[in-house]
Short mmCIF file of C-alpha atoms and ligand atoms in Angstrom, two decimals:
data_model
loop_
_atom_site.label_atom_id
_atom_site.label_comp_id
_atom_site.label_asym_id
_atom_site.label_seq_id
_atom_site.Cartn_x
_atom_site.Cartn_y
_atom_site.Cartn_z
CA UNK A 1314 197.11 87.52 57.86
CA UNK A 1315 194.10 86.17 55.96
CA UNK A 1316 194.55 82.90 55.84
CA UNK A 1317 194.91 83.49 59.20
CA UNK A 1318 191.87 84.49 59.79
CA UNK A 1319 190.03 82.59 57.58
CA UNK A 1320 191.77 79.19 59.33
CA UNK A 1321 190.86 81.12 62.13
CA UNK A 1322 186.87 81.25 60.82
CA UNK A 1323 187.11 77.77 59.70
CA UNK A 1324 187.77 76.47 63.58
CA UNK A 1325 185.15 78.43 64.81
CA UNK A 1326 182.79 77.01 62.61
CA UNK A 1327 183.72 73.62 63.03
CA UNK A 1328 183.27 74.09 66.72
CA UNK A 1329 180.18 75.67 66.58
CA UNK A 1330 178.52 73.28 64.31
CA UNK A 1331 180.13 70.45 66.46
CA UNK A 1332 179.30 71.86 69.98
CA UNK A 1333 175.88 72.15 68.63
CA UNK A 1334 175.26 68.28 67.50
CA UNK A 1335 177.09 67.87 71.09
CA UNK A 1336 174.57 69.73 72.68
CA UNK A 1337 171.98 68.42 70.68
CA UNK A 1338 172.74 64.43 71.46
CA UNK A 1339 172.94 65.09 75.09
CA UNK A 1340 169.49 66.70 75.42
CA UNK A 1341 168.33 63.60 74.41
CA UNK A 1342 170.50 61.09 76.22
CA UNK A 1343 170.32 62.43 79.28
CA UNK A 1344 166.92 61.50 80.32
CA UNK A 1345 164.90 58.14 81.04
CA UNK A 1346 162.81 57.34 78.57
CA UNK A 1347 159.64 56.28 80.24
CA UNK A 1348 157.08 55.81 77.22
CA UNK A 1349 156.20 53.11 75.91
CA UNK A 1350 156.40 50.22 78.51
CA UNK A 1351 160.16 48.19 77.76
CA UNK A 1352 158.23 45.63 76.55
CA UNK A 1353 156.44 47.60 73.36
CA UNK A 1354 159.93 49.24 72.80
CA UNK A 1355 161.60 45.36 72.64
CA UNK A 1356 158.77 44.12 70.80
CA UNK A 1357 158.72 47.03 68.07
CA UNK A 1358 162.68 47.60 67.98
CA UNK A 1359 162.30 51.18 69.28
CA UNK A 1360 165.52 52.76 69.44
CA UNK A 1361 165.95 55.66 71.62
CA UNK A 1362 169.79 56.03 71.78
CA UNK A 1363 171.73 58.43 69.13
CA UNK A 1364 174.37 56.21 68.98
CA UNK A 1365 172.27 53.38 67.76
CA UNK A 1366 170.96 55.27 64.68
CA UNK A 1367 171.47 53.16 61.90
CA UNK A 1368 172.99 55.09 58.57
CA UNK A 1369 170.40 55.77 55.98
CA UNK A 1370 170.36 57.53 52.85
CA UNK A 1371 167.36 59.96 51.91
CA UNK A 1372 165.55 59.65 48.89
CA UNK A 1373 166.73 63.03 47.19
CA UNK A 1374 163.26 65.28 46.66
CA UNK A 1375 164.50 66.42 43.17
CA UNK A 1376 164.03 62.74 41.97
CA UNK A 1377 161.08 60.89 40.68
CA UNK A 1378 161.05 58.31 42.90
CA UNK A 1379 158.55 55.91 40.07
CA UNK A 1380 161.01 56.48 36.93
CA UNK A 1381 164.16 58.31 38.82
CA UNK A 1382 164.09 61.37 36.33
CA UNK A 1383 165.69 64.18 38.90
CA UNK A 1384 164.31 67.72 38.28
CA UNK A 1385 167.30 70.70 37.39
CA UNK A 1386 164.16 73.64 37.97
CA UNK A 1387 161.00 74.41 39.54
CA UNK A 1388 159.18 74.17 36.51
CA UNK A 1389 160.20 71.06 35.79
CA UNK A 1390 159.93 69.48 39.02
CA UNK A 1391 156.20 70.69 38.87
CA UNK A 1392 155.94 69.29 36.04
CA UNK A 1393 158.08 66.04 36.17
CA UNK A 1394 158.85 65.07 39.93
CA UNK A 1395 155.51 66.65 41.70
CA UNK A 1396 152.75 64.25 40.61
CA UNK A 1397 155.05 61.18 41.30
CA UNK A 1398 155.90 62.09 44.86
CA UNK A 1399 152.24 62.71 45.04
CA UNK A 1400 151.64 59.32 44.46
CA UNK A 1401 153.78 57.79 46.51
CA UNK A 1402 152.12 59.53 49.42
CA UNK A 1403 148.51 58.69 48.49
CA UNK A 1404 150.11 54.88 48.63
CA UNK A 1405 150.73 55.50 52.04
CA UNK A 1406 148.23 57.39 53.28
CA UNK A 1407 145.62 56.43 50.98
CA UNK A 1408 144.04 58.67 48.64
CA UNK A 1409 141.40 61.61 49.59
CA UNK A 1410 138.03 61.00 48.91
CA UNK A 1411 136.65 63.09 45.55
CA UNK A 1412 135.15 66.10 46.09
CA UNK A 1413 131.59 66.42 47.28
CA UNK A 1414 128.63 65.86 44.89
CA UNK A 1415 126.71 68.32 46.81
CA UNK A 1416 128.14 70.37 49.84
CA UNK A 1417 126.20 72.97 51.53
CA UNK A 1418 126.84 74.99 54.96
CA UNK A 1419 124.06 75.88 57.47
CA UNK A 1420 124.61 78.45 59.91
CA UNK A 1421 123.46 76.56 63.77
CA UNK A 1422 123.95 79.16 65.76
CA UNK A 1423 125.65 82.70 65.52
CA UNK A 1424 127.38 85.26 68.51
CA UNK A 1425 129.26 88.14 69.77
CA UNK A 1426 132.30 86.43 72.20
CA UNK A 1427 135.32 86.92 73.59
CA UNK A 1428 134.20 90.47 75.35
CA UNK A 1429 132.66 92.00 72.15
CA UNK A 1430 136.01 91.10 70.22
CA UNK A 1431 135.02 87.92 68.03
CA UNK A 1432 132.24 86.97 66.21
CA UNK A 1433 131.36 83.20 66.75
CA UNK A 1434 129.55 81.04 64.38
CA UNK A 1435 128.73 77.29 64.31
CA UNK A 1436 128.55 76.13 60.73
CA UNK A 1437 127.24 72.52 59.74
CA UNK A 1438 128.59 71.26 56.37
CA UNK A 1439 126.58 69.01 54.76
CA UNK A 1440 128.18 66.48 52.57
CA UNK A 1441 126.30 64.02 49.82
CA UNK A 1442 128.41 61.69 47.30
CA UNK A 1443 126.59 59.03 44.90
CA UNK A 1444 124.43 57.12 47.30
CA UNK A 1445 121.39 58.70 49.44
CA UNK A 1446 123.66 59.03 52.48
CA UNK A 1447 123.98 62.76 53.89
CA UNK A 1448 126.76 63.24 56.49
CA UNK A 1449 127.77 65.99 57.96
CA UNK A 1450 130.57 67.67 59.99
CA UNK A 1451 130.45 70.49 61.97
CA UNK A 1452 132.94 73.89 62.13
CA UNK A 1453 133.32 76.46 65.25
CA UNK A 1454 134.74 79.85 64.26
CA UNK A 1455 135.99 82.98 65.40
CA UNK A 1456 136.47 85.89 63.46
CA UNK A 1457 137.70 89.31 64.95
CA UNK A 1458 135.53 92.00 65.19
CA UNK A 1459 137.55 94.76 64.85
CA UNK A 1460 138.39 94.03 61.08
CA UNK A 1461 137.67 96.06 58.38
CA UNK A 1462 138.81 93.74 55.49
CA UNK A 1463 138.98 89.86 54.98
CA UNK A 1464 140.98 88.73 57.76
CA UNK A 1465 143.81 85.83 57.59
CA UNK A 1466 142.95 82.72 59.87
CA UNK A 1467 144.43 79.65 61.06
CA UNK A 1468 142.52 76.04 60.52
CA UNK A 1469 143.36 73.32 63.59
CA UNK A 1470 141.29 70.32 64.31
CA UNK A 1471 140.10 69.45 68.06
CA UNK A 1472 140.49 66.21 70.28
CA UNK A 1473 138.03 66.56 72.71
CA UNK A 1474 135.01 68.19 70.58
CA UNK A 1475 134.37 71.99 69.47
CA UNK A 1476 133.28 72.79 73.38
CA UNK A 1477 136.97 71.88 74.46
CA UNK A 1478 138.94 74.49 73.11
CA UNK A 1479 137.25 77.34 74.70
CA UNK A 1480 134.75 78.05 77.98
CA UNK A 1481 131.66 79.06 76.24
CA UNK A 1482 128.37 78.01 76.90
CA UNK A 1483 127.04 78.17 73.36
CA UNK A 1484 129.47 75.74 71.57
CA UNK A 1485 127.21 73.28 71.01
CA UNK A 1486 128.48 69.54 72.10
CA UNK A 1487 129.08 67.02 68.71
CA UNK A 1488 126.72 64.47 67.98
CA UNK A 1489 129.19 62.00 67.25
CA UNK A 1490 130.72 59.25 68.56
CA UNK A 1491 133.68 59.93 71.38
CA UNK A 1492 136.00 58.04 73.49
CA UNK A 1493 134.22 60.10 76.11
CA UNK A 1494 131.01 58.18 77.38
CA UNK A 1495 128.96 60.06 79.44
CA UNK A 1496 127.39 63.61 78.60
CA UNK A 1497 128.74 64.61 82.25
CA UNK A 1498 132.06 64.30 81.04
CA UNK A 1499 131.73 64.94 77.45
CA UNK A 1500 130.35 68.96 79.57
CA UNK A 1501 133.40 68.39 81.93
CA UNK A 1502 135.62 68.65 78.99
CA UNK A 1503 134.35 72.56 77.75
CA UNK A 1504 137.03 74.51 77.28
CA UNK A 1505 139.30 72.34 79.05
CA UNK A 1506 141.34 72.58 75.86
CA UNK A 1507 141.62 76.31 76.07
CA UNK A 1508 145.26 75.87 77.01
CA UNK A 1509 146.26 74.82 73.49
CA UNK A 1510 143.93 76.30 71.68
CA UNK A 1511 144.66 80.52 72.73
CA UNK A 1512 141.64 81.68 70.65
CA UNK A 1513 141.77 85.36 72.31
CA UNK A 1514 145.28 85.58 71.83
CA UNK A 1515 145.30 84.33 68.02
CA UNK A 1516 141.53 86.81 67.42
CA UNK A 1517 143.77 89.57 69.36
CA UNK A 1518 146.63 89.21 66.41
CA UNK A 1519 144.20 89.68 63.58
CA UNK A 1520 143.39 86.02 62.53
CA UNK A 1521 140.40 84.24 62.32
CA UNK A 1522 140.17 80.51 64.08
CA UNK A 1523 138.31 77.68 62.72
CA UNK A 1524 137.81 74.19 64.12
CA UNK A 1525 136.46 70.87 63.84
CA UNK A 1526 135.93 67.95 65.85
CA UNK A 1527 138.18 65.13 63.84
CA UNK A 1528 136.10 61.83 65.54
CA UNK A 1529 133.25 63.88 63.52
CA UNK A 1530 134.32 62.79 60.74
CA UNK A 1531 136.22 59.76 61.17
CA UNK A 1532 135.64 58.39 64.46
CA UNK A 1533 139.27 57.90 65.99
CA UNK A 1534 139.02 54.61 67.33
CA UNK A 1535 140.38 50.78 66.07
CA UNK A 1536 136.91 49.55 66.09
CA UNK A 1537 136.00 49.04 62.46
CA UNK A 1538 132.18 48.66 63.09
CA UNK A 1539 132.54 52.23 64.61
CA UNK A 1540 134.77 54.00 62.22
CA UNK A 1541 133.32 52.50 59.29
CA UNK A 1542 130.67 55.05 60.05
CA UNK A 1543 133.41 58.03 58.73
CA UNK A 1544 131.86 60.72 56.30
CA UNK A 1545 133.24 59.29 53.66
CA UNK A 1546 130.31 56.78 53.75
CA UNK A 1547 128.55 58.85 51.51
CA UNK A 1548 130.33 57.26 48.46
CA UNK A 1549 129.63 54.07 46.74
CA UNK A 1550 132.55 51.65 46.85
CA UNK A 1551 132.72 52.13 42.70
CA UNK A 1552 133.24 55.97 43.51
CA UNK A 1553 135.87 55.97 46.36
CA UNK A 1554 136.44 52.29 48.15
CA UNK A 1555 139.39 53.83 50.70
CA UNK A 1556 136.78 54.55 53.37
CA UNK A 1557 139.30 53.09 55.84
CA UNK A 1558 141.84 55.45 56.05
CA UNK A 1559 141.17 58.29 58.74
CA UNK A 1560 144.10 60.26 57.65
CA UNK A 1561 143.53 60.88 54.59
CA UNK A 1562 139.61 61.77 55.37
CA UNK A 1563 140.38 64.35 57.87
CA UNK A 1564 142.23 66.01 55.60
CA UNK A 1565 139.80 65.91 53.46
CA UNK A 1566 137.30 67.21 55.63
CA UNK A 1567 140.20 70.11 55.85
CA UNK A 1568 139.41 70.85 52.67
CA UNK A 1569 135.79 71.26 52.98
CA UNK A 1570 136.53 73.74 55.48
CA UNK A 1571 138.34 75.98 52.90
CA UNK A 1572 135.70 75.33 50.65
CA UNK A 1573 133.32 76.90 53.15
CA UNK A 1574 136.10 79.61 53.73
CA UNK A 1575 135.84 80.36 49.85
CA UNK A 1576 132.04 80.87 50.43
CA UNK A 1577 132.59 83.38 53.86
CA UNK A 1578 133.62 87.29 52.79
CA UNK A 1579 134.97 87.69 55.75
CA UNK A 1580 137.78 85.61 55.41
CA UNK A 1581 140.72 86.09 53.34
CA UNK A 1582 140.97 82.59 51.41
CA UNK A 1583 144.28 83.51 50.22
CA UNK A 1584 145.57 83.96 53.86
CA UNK A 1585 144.88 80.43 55.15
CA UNK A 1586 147.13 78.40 57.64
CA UNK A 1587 146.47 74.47 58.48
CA UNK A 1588 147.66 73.37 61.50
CA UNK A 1589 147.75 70.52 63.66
CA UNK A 1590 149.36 68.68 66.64
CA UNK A 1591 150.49 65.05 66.62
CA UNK A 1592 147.83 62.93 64.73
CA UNK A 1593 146.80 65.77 63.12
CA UNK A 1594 149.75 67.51 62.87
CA UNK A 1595 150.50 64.44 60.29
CA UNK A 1596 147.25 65.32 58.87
CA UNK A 1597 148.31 69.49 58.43
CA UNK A 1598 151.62 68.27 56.25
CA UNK A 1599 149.22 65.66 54.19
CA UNK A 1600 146.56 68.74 53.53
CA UNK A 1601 149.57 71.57 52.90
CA UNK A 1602 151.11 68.57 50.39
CA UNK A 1603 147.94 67.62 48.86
CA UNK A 1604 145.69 71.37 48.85
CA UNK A 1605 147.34 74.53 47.40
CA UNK A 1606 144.57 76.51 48.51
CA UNK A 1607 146.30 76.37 51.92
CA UNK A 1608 148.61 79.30 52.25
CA UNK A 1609 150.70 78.00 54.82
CA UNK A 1610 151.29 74.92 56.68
CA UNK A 1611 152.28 74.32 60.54
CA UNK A 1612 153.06 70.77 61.87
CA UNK A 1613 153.03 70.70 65.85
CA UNK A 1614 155.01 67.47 67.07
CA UNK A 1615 153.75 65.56 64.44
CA UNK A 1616 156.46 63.08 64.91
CA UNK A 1617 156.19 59.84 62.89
CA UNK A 1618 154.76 60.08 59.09
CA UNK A 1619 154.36 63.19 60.05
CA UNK A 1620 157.44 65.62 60.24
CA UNK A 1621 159.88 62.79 61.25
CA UNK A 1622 162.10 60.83 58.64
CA UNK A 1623 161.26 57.51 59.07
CA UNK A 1624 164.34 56.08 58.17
CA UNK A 1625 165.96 57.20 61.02
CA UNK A 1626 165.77 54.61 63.89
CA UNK A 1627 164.96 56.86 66.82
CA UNK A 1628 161.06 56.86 68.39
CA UNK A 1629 158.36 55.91 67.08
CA UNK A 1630 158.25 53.78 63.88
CA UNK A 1631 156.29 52.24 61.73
CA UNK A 1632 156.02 48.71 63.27
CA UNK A 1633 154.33 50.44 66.38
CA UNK A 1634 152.28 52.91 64.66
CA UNK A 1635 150.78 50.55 62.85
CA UNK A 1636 150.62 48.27 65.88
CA UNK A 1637 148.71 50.85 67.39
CA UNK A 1638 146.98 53.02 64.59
CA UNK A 1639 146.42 50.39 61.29
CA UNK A 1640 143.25 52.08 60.72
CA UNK A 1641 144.71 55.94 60.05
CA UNK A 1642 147.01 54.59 56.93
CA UNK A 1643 146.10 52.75 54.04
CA UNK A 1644 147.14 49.07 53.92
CA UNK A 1645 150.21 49.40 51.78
CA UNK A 1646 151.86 50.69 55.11
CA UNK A 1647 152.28 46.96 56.39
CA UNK A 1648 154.59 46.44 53.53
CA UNK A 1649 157.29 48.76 55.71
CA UNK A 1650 156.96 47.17 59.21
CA UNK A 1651 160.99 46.93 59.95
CA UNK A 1652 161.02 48.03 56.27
CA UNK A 1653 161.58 51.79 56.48
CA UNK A 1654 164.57 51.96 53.85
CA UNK A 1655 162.20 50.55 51.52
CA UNK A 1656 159.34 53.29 51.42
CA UNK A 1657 159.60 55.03 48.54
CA UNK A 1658 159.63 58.25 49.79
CA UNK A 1659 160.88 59.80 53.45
CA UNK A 1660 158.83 62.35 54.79
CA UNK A 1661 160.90 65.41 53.98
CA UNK A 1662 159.64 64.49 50.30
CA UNK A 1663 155.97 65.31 51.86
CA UNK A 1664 157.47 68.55 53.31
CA UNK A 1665 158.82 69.16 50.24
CA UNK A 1666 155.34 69.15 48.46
CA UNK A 1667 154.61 72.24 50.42
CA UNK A 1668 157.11 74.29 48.35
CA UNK A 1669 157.23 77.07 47.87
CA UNK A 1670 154.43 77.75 50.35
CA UNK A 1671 156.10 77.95 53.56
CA UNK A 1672 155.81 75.46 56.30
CA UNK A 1673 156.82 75.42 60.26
CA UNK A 1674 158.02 72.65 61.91
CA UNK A 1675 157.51 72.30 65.79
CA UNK A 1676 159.17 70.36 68.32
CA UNK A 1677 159.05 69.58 71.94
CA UNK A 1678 162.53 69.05 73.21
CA UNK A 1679 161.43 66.22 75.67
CA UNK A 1680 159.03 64.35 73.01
CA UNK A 1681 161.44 61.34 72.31
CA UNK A 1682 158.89 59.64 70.89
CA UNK A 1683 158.19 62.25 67.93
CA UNK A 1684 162.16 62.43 67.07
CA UNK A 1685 162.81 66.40 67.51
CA UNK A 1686 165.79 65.45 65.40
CA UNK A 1687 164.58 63.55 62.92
CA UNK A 1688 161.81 66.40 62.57
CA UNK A 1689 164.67 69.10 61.54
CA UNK A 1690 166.45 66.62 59.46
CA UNK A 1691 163.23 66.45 57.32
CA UNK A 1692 162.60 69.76 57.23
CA UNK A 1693 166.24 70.49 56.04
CA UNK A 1694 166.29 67.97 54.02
CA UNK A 1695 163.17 69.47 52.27
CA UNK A 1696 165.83 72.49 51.58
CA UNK A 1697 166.33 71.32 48.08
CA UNK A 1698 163.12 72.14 46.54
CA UNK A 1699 163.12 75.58 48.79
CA UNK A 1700 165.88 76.03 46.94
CA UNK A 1701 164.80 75.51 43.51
CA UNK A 1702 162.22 77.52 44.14
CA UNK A 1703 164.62 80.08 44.96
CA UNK A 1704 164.45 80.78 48.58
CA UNK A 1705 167.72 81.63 50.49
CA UNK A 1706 167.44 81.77 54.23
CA UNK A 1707 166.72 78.78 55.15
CA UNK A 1708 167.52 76.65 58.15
CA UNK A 1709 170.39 73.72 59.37
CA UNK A 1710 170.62 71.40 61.71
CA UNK A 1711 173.13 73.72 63.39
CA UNK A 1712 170.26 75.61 65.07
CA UNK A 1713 168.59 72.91 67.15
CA UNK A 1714 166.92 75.76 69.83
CA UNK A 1715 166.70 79.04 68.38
CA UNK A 1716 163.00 79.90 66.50
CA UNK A 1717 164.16 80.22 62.88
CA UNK A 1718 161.51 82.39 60.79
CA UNK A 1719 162.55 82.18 57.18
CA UNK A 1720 161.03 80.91 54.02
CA UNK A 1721 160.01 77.71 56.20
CA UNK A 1722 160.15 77.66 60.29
CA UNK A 1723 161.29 75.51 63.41
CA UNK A 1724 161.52 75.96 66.82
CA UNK A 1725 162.16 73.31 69.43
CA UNK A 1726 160.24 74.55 72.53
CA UNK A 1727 161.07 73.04 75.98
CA UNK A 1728 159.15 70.31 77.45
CA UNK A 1729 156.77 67.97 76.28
CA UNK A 1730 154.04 66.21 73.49
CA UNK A 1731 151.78 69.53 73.10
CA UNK A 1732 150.55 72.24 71.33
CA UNK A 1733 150.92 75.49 74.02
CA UNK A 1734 150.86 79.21 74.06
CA UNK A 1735 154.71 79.64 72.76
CA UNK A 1736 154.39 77.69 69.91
CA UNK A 1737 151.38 79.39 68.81
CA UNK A 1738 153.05 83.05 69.36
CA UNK A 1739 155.89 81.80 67.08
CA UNK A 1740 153.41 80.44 64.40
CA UNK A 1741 151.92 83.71 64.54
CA UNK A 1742 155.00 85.51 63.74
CA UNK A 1743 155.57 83.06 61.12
CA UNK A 1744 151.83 83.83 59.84
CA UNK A 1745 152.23 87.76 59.74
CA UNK A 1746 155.96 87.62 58.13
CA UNK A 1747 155.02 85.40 54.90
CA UNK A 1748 151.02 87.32 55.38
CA UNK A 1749 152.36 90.46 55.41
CA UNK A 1750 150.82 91.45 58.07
CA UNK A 1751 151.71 94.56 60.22
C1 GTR B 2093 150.66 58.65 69.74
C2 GTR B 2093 151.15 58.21 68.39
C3 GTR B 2093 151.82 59.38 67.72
C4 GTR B 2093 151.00 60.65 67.81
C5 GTR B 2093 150.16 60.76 69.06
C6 GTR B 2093 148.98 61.72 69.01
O1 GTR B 2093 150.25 57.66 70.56
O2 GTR B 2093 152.04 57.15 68.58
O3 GTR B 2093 152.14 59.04 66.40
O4 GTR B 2093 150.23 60.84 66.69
O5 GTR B 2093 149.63 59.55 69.46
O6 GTR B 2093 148.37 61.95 67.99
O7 GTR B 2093 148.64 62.22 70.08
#
């Protein structure tokens, strides 16, 4: 009777897990693919069929991938596997600027909003390095009004400039370079973000919500002449020559805004979640990997070198991306154009860096380009250091749909390439489970 119904068990896990992949393959190849033109796909090999996926083998995240010692505890793998892996990404991305000579935050403007319910402040940070240069960046933040101790609060770069992520008049417009020309449309653009940026709904759940403008602080543009003029200026070549990498600067700029978090009481700096979407959804895993301070970590369709393994042939790769985006990597990057097997470390070894500080991975079910799958696959793949660490519930790739809020996240939401209301309501759940929160 019990092998019965453990053979019986056995089928109905094999069916599951199989009607599942199933289910999860013909999401994808059911639809026309109509980004980018046929011509960029043939010209950068872009794959988008599941049955073209060439087999790869991951890099295993317990392994040094410079001398190939493999870790048998977390100690040791802090100690022996950590600062390799570290490496390796800095040779990718390019390594952060030091930190500031001199930093120091002035308050531009300060205001009741949202009803009475948030406070709003608009805080420049200066930033001076080992020439006379000053730069400066400059945050917009919430913070509920209703607390009565340090609150918890999520960190998410803009696209469009502070204005565009809520309708209110006294966000004061960047004085930066922009794709966006004219001050008429540069005012157009206020709050026209609001959509992805749900700043009631997050102050309404207890967090605090800080923002930047990334082209700020490294203009996000090709044109060297233009981004040359990055923050990052403020350092002599002898001090920190990778002034070339936007990546890696915009997460550093990320860190300057904990820094000024450190300095605000009203903030809980042990209660701090990076996020971003797409480019800077790449930039959120780099930060989580690369900044401890950061509590938790949320990557919203960050697709390639960010979430996605890039040995898997499906979307974007790294021939296109750096077709396209050369300037947000560092140079070593050209070394894996049609390469990918060779990197020395996938991107579920950046996840990985994260542990045991929990990080959510987002998808979009319809964002081909971003590789839902591949996105999971990292993020399971990352399981192995969870693991070490000793965390148990964890997620598959059996769960392809359903929101899974353990020690790290995922959700696949329907639709497209975008950061929306039902993403952030799961992040916040995420946010108040590993905060404590309620
Ligand atoms: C795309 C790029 C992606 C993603 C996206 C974005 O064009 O190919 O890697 O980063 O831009 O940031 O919106």
């Amino acid at each position: 009777m019990i092998n019965v119904i453990l053979k019986y068990i056995a089928v109905s896990i094999f069916t599951l897990s199989l009607g599942t992949q199933i289910s999860f393959a013909a999401q994808f190849d059911s639809q026309k693919y109509s980004f980018p033109s046929e011509a960029w796909r043939k010209r950068h090999k872009i794959n988008y069929e599941e049955e073209m996926v060439k087999p790869y083998i991951l890099p295993d995240p317990l392994t040094n991938p410079i001398t190939g010692y493999t870790a048998t505890n977390a100690f040791d793998w802090l100690e022996n596997v950590r600062p390799a892996l570290v490496k390796s990404f800095e040779d990718l991305y390019s390594p952060r600027p030091p930190r500031p000579f001199a930093m120091r935050f002035e308050i531009l403007e300060k205001g009741e909003a949202l009803n009475g319910k948030a406070e709003r402040r608009q805080v420049r940070v200066f930033l001076r390095g080992d020439t006379d240069i000053e730069t400066h960046f400059d945050i917009l933040l919430y913070i509920p009004k209703s607390a009565t101790k340090p609150v918890p609060s999520f960190v998410n770069m803009n696209f469009y400039g502070n204005h565009s992520v809520l309708d209110d008049p006294e966000i004061i417009l960047s004085d930066c370079w922009s794709k966006i020309k004219s001050e008429e449309a540069k005012e157009a653009m206020r709050g026209k973000k609001a959509d992805s940026n749900p700043i009631e709904h997050i102050v309404d759940n207890g967090f605090a919500y800080l923002t930047f403008y990334h082209s700020q602080v490294f203009p996000d543009t090709a044109d060297k002449t233009i981004n040359s003029q990055n923050v990052s200026r403020i350092f002599s070549d002898g001090v920190f020559p990778h002034k070339r990498a936007a990546i890696s600067i915009w997460s550093w700029a990320l860190s300057r805004v904990m820094d000024y978090i450190e300095t605000n009481p009203q903030l809980d700096n042990g209660k701090v979640a990076v996020l971003g979407h797409s480019r800077q959804g790449k930039t959120a895993l780099l930060t989580g990997a690369l900044d401890t301070r950061f509590a938790l970590v949320i990557s919203n369709a960050s697709g390639c070198m960010g979430a996605k393994i890039s040995r898997r042939n499906y979307g974007e790769n790294i021939s296109s991306i750096m077709a396209n985006f050369a300037y947000w990597f560092s140079d070593e990057m050209k070394n894996y154009i049609f390469a990918e097997d060779k990197m020395p470390v996938d991107q579920h070894q950046l996840l990985s860096l994260i542990a045991p500080r929990p990080v959510y991975v987002e998808t979009c079910q319809e964002d081909y380009w971003s590789d839902p799958k591949g996105q999971l696959e990292a993020l399971v793949a990352a399981n192995r250091v969870y693991e070490l660490f000793g965390a148990k519930d964890l997620p598959a790739m059996s769960n392809p749909k359903a929101p899974f809020c353990g020690a790290t996240g995922y959700h696949m939401r329907a639709g497209k390439h975008k950061l929306a209301l039902e993403d952030w309501k799961y992040f916040i759940n995420f946010a108040k489970k590993h905060f404590c929160i309620e």
